[in-house]
Structures are given as structure tokens and as C-alpha cells.
JSON list of C-alpha atoms in Angstrom, two decimals:
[
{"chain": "A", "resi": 15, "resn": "UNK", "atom": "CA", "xyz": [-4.56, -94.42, 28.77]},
{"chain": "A", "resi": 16, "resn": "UNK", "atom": "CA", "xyz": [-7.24, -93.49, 25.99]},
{"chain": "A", "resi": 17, "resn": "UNK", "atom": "CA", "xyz": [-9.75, -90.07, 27.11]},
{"chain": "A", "resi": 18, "resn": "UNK", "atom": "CA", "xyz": [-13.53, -91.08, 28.18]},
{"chain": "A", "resi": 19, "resn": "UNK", "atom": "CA", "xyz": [-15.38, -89.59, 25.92]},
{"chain": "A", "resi": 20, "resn": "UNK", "atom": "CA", "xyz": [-19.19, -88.87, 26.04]},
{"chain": "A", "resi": 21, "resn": "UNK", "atom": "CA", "xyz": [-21.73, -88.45, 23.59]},
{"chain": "A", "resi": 22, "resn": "UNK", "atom": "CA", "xyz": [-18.03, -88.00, 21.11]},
{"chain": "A", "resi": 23, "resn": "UNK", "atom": "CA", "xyz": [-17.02, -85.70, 23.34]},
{"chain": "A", "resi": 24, "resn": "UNK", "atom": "CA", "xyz": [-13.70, -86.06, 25.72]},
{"chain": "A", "resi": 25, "resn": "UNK", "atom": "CA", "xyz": [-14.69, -85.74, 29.15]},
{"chain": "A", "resi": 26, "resn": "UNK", "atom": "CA", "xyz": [-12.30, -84.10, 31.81]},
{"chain": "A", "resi": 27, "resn": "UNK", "atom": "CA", "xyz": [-10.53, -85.21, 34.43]},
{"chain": "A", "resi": 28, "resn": "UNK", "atom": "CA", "xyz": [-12.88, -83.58, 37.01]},
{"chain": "A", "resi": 29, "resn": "UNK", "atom": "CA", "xyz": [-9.53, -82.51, 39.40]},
{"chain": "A", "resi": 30, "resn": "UNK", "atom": "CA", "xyz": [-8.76, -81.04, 36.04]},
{"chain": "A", "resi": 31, "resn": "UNK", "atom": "CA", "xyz": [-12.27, -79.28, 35.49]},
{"chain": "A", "resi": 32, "resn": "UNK", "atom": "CA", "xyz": [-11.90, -75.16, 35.72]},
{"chain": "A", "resi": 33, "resn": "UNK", "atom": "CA", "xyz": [-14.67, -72.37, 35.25]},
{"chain": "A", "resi": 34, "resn": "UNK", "atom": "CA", "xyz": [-13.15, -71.98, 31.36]},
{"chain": "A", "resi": 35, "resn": "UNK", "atom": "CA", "xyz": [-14.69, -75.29, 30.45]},
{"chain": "A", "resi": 36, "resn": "UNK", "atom": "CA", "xyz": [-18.25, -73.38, 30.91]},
{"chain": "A", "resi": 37, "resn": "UNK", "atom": "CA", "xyz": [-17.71, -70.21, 29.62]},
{"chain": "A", "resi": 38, "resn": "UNK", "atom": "CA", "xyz": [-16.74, -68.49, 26.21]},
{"chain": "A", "resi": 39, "resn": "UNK", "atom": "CA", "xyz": [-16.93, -64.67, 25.51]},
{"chain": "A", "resi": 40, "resn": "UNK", "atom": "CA", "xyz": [-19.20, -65.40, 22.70]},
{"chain": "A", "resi": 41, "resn": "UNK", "atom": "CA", "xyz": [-20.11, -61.15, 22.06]},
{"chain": "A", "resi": 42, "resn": "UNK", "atom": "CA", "xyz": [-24.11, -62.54, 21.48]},
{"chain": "A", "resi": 43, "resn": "UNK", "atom": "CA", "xyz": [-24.82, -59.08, 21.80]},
{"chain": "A", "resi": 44, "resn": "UNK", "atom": "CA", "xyz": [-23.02, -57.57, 18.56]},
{"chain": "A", "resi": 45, "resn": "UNK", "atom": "CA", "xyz": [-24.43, -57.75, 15.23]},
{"chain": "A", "resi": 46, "resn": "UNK", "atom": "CA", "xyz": [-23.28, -60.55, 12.64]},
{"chain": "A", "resi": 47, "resn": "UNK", "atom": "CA", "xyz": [-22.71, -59.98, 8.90]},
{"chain": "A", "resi": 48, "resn": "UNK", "atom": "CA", "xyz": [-25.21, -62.03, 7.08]},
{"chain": "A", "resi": 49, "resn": "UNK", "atom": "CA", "xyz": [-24.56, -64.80, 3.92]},
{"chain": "A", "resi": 50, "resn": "UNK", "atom": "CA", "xyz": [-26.25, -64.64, 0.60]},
{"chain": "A", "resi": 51, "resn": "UNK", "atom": "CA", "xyz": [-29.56, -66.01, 2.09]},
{"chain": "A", "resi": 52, "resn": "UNK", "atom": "CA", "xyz": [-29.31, -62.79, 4.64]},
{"chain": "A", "resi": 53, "resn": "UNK", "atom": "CA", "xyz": [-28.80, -64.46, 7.66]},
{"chain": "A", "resi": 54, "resn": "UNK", "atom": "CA", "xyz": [-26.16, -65.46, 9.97]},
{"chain": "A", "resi": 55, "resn": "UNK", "atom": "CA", "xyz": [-26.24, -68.23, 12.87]},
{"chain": "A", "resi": 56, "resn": "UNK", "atom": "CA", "xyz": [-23.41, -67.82, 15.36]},
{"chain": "A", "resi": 57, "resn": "UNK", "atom": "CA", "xyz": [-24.43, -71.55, 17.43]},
{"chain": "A", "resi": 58, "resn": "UNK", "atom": "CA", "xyz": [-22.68, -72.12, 21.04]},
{"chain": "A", "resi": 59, "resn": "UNK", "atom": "CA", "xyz": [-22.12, -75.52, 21.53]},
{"chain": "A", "resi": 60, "resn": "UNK", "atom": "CA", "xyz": [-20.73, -78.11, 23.23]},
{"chain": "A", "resi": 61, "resn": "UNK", "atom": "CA", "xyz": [-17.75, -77.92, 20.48]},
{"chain": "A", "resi": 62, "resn": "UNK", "atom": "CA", "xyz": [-17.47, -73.81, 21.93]},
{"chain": "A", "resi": 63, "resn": "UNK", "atom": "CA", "xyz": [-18.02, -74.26, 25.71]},
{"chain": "A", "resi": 64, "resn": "UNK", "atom": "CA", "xyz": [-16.63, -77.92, 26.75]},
{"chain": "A", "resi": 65, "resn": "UNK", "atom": "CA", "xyz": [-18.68, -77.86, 30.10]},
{"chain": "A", "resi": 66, "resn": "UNK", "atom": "CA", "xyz": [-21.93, -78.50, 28.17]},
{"chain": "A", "resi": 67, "resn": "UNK", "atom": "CA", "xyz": [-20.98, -81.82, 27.21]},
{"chain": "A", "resi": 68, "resn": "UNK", "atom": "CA", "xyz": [-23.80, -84.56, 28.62]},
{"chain": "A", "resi": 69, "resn": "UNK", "atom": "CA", "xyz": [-25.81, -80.85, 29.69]},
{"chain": "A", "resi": 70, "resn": "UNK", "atom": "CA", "xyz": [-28.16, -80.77, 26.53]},
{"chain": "A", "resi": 71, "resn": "UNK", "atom": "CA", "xyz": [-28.73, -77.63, 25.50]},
{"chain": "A", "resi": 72, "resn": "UNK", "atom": "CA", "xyz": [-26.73, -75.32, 23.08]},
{"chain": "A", "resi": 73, "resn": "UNK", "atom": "CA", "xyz": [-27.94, -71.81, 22.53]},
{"chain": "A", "resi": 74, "resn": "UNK", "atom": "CA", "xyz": [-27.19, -69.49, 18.97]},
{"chain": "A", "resi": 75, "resn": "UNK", "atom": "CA", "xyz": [-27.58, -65.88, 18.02]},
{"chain": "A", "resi": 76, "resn": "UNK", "atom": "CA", "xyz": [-29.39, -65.59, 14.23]},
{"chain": "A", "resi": 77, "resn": "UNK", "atom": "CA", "xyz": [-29.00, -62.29, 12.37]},
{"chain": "A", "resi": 78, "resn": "UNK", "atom": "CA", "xyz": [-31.82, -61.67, 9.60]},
{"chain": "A", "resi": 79, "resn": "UNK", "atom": "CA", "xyz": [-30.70, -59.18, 7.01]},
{"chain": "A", "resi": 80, "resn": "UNK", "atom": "CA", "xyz": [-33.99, -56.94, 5.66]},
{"chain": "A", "resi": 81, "resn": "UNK", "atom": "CA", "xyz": [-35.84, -60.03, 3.80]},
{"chain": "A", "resi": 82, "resn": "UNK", "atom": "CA", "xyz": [-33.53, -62.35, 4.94]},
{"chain": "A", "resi": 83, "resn": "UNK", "atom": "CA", "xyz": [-34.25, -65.72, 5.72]},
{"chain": "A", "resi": 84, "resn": "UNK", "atom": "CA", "xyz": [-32.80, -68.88, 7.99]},
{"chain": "A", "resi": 85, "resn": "UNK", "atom": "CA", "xyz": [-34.07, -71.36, 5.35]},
{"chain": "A", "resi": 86, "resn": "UNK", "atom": "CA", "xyz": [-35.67, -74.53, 5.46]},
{"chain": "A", "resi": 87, "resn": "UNK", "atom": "CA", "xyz": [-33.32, -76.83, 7.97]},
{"chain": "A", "resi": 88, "resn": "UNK", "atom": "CA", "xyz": [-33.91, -79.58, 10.06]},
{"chain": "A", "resi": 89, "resn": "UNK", "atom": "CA", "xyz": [-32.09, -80.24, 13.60]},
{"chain": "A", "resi": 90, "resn": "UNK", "atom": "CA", "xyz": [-31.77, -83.96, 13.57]},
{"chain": "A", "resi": 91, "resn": "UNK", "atom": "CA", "xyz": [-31.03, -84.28, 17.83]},
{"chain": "A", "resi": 92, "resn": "UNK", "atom": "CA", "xyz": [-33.12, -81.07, 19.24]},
{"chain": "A", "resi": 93, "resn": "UNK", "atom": "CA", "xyz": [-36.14, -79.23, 19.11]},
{"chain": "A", "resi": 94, "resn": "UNK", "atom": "CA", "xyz": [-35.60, -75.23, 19.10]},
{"chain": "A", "resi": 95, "resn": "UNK", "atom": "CA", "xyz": [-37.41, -72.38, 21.01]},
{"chain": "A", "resi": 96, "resn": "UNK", "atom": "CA", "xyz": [-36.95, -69.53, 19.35]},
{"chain": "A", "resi": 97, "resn": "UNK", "atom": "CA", "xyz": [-37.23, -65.67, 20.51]},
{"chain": "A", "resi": 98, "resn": "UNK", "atom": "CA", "xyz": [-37.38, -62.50, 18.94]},
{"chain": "A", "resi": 99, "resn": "UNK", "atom": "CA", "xyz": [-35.17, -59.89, 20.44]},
{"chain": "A", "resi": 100, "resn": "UNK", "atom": "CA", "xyz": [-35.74, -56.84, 17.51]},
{"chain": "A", "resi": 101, "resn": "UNK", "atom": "CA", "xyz": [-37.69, -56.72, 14.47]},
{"chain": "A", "resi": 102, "resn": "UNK", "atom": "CA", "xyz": [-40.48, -59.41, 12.91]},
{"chain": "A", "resi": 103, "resn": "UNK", "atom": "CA", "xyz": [-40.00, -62.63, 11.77]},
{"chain": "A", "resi": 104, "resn": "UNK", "atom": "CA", "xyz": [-42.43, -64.93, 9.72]},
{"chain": "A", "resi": 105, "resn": "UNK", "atom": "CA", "xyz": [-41.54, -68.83, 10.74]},
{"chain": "A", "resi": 106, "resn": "UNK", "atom": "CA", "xyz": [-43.03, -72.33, 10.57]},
{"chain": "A", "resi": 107, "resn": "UNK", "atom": "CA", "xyz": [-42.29, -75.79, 10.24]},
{"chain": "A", "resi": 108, "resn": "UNK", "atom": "CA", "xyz": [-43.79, -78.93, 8.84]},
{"chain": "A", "resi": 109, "resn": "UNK", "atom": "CA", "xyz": [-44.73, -82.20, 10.48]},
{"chain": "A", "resi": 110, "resn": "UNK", "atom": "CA", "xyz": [-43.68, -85.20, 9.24]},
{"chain": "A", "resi": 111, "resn": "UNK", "atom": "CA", "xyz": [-45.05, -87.95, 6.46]},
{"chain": "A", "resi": 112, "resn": "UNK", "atom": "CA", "xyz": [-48.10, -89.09, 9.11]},
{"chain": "A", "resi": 113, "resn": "UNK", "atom": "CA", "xyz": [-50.90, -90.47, 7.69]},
{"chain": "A", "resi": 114, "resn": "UNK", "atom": "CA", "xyz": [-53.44, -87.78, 6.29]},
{"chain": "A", "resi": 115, "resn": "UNK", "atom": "CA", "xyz": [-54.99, -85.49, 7.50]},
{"chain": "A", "resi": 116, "resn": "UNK", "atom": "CA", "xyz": [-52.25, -84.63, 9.56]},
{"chain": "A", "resi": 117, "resn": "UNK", "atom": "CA", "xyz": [-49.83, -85.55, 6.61]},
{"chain": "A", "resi": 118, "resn": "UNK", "atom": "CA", "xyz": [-47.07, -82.65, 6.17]},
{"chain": "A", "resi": 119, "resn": "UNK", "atom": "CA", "xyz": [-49.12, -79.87, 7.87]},
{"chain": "A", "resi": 120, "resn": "UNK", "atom": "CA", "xyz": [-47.43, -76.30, 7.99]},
{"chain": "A", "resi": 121, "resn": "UNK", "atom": "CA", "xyz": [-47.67, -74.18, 11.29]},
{"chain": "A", "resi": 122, "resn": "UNK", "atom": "CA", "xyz": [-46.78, -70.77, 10.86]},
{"chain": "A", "resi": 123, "resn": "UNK", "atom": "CA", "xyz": [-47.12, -67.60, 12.68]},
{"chain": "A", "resi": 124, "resn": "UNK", "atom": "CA", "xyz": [-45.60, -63.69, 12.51]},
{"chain": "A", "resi": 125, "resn": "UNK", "atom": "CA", "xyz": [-43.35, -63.17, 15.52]},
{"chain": "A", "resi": 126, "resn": "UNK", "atom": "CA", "xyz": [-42.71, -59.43, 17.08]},
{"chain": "A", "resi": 127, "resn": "UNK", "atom": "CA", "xyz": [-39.85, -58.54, 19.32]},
{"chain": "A", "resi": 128, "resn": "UNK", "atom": "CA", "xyz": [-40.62, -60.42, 22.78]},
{"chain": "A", "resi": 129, "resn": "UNK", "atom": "CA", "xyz": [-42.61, -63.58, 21.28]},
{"chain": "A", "resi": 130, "resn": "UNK", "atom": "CA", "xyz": [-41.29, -67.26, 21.49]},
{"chain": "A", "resi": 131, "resn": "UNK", "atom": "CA", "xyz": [-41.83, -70.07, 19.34]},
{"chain": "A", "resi": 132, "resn": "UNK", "atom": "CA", "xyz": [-40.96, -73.26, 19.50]},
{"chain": "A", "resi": 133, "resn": "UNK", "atom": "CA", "xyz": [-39.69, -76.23, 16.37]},
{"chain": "A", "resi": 134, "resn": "UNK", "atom": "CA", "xyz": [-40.64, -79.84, 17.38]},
{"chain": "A", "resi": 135, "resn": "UNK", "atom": "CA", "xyz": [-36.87, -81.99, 16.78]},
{"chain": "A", "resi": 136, "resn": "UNK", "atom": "CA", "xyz": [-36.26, -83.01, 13.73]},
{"chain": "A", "resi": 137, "resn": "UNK", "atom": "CA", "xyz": [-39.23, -81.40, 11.13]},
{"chain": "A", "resi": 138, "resn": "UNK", "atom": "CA", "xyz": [-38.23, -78.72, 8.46]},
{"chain": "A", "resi": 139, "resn": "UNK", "atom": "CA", "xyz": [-38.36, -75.16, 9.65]},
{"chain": "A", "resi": 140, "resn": "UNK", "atom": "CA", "xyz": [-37.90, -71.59, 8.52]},
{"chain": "A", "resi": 141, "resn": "UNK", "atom": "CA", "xyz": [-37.44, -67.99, 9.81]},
{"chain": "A", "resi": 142, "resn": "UNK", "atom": "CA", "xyz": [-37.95, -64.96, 7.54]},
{"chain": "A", "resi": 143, "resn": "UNK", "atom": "CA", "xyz": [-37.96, -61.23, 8.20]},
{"chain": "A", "resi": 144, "resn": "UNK", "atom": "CA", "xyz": [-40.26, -59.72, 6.29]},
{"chain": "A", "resi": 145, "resn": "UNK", "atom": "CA", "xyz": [-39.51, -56.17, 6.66]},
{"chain": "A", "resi": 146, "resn": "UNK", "atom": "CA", "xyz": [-37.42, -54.49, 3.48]},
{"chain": "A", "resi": 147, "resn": "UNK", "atom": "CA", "xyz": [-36.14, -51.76, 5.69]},
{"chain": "A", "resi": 148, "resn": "UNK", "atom": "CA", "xyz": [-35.25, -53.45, 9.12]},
{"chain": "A", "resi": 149, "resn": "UNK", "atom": "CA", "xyz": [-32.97, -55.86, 10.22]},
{"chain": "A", "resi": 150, "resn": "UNK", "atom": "CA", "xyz": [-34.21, -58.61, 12.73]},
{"chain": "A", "resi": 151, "resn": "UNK", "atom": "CA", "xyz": [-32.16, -60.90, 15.52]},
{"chain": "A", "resi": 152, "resn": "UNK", "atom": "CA", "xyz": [-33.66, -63.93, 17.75]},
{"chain": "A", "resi": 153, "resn": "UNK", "atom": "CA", "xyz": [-32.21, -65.90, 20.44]},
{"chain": "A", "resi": 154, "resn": "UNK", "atom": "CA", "xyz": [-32.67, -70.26, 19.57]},
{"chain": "A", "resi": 155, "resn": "UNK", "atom": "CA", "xyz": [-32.43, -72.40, 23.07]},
{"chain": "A", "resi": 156, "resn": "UNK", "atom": "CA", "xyz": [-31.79, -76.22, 21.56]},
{"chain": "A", "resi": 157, "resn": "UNK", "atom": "CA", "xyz": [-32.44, -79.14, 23.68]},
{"chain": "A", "resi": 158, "resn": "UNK", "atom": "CA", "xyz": [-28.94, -80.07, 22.91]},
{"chain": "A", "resi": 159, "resn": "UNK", "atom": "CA", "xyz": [-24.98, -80.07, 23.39]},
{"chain": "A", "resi": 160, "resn": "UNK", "atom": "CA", "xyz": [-25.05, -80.64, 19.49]},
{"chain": "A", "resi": 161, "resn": "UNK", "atom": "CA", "xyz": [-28.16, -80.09, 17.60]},
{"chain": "A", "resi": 162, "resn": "UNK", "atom": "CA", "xyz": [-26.55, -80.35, 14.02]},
{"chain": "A", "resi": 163, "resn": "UNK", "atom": "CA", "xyz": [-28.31, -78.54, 11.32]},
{"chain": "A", "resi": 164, "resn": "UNK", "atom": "CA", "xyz": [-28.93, -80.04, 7.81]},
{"chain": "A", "resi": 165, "resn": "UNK", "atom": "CA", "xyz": [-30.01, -77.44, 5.38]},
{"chain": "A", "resi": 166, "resn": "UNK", "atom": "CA", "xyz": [-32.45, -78.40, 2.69]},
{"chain": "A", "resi": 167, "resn": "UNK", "atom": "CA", "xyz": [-31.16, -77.22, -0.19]},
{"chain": "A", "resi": 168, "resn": "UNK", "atom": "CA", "xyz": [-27.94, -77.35, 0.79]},
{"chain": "A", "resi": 169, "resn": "UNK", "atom": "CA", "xyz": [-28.05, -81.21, 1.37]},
{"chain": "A", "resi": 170, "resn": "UNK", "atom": "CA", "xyz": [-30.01, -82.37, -1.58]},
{"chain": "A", "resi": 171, "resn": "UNK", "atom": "CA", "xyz": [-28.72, -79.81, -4.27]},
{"chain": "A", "resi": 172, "resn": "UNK", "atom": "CA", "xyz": [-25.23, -79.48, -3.10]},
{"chain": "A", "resi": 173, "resn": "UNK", "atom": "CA", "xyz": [-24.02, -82.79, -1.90]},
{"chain": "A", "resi": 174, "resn": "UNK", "atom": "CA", "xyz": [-20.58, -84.24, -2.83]},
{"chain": "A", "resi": 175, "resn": "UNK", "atom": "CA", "xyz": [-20.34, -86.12, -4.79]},
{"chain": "A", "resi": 176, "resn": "UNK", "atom": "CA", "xyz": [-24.26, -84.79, -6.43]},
{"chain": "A", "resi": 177, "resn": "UNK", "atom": "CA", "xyz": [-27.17, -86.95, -6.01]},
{"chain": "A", "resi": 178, "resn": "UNK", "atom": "CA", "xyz": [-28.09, -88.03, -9.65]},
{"chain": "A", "resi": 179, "resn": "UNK", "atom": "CA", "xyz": [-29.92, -85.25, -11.91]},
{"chain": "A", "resi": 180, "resn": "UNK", "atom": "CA", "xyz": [-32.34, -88.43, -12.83]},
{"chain": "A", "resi": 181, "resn": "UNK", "atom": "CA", "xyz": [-33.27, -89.61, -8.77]},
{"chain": "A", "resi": 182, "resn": "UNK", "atom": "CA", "xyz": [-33.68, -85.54, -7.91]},
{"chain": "A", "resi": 183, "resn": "UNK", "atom": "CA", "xyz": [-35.68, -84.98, -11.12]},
{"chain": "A", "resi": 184, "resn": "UNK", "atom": "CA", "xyz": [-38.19, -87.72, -10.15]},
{"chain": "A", "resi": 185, "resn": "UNK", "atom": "CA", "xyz": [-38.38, -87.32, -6.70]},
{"chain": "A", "resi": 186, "resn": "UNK", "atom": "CA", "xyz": [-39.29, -83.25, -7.46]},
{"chain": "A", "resi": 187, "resn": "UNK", "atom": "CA", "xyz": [-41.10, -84.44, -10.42]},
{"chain": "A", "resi": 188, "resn": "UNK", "atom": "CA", "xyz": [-38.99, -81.18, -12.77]},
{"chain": "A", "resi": 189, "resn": "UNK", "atom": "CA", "xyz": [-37.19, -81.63, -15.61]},
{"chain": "A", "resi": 190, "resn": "UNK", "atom": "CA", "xyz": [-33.50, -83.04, -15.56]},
{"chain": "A", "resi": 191, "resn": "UNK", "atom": "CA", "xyz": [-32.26, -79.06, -16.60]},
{"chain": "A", "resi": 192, "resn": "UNK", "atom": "CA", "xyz": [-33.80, -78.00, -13.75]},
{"chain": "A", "resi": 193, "resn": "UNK", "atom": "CA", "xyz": [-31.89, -80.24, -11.18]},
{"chain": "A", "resi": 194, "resn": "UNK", "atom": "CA", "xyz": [-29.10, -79.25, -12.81]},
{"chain": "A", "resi": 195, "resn": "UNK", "atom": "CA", "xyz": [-29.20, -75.91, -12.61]},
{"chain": "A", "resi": 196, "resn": "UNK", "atom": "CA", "xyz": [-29.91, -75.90, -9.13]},
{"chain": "A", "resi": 197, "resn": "UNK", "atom": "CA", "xyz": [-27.23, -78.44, -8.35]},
{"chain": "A", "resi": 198, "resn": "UNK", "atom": "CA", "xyz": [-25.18, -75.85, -10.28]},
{"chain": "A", "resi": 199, "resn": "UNK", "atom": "CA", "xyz": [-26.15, -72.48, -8.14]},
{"chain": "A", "resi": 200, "resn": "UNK", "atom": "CA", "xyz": [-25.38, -75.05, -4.70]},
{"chain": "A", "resi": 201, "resn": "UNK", "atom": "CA", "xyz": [-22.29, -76.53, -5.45]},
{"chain": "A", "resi": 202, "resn": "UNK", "atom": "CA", "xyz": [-20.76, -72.98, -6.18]},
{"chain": "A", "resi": 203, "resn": "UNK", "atom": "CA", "xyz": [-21.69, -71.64, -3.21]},
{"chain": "A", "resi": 204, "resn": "UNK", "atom": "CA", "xyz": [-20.81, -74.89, -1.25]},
{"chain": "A", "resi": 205, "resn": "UNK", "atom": "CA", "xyz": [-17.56, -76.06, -2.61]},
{"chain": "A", "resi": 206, "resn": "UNK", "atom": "CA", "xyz": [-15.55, -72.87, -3.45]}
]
């Protein structure tokens, strides 16, 4: 007999169904080493905690080193509140292609410790700390058991196999060198 599965996910026999499928000690509460960008994102999801299969929501811890940034991403099934637990953060997000005026409009606001805001699903969205001296760490609530995350630069620069130098040139409207010296800086840092 093949498993049920639900959304990808196997579901449980639900005589099988224990209080380990909802929990994980996850340690939220202990700092994270950040990556070169100076930030870390430790995501609970349905892939962590089984029981949140079919539940929608996910949560995830994000570390900001001083001037570190979350970059520009995208969560293609959820929209994100965010929270500030310690330090300041400097975030925004675009809208999407609609016709003008409202055409790729950027929201943006400086968050202290205590203040919530929230990323509509799907449109490109940062989080920056701004202070040199000061870490920074927020709390993200996402409407679901498995948000994904595509990161900009990440995707287009540092796909395999690379998106041609000449469609990436265009599209950016920078010389061929360019693209390739970004594809360059990506691929190194996403395929070593």
C-alpha cells in the first residue's frame, strides 16, 4: 500500500500520530552565525515539524549581522509578517508589473525592536540592519507549511546550468562582461 500524501507531504496514520510530529527543539532563542550577505534564516517547516503538514504556516528565526542584509527574495506560496525582536531593520518590498502608476512601487519603512511588518506572497522583499555596531534578529510567521524562498541573485546569476550572458545582458540592459562577472561571484558561492 503506497503513503497518502498531502500537499507532497506523507500523511500519518492518525492511530500512528504522537506529540513528536508537532514539535522540534528548534533553540529559536540562540544566536545563528551569519553567511557572507550577514544574515542567517533558520525556517521551521513542515519538512522540520511533520504535524504542520495541511496547517499553513511555517515560522523562521533571521539573524542580521551589523549591516547585514536578508536580500531581495520572493516566497512563491506565502506572504510573511515579520517582527523585530532586537535591533533596527530597514525592509520593503515591491509590487508587481501592474499597470502604472501602481507599476513596481517600493514600500519601505525602518523597523525598531517590537514593530511588525508584513510582505504580500509572492513580491520581492528585503531586510537590512543598518546599524555598523549592532546585531539585529526578527521573528517571520509565513502563511505556509512550505513557503519556498527564491533568492534574486541567487536564481538569475547563479543558476545551473547559467542563463545566457546575452538574454541577462539584455534583459539588465549591461554589458555582456558584466553578466559575467556576476554570474562568476554567484556560481562560486553557489556551487562549491
Amino acid at each position: 500500500m503506497h503513503p497518502v500524501r498531502v500537499n507532497g507531504f506523507v500523511c500519518k496514520n492518525p492511530m500512528e500520530v504522537n506529540a513528536d510530529d508537532f514539535f522540534k527543539a528548534a533553540a529559536l532563542d540562540k544566536p545563528r552565525v551569519t553567511n557572507k550577505v550577514g544574515s542567517n534564516v533558520t525556517l521551521i517547516n513542515v519538512m522540520q515539524i511533520a504535524g504542520l503538514n495541511t496547517l499553513g504556516i511555517s515560522i523562521a528565526r533571521i539573524d542580521y549581522a551589523p549591516l547585514g542584509q536578508n536580500p531581495p527574495h520572493t516566497h512563491p506560496r506565502a506572504t510573511e509578517i515579520l517582527t523585530v525582536l532586537e535591533g533596527t531593520l530597514y525592509v520593503g518590498f515591491v509590487t508587481s508589473n501592474l499597470p502604472a502608476p501602481a507599476r513596481n512601487k517600493f514600500f519601505s519603512k525602518v523597523l525598531n525592536k517590537g514593530d511588525v511588518f508584513v510582505f504580500p506572497v509572492g513580491l520581492i522583499h528585503f531586510q537590512f540592519n543598518p546599524n555598523p555596531h549592532q546585531p539585529a534578529v526578527a521573528i517571520a510567521t509565513l502563511s505556509s507549511q512550505n513557503p519556498g524562498a527564491i533568492t534574486i541573485a541567487n536564481a538569475v546569476f547563479g543558476s545551473d546550468p547559467p542563463i545566457s550572458d546575452d538574454v541577462l545582458a539584455k534583459a539588465f540592459q549591461v554589458e555582456k562582461n558584466t553578466i559575467d562577472w556576476l554570474q562568476a561571484q554567484f556560481w562560486e558561492n553557489n556551487h562549491n
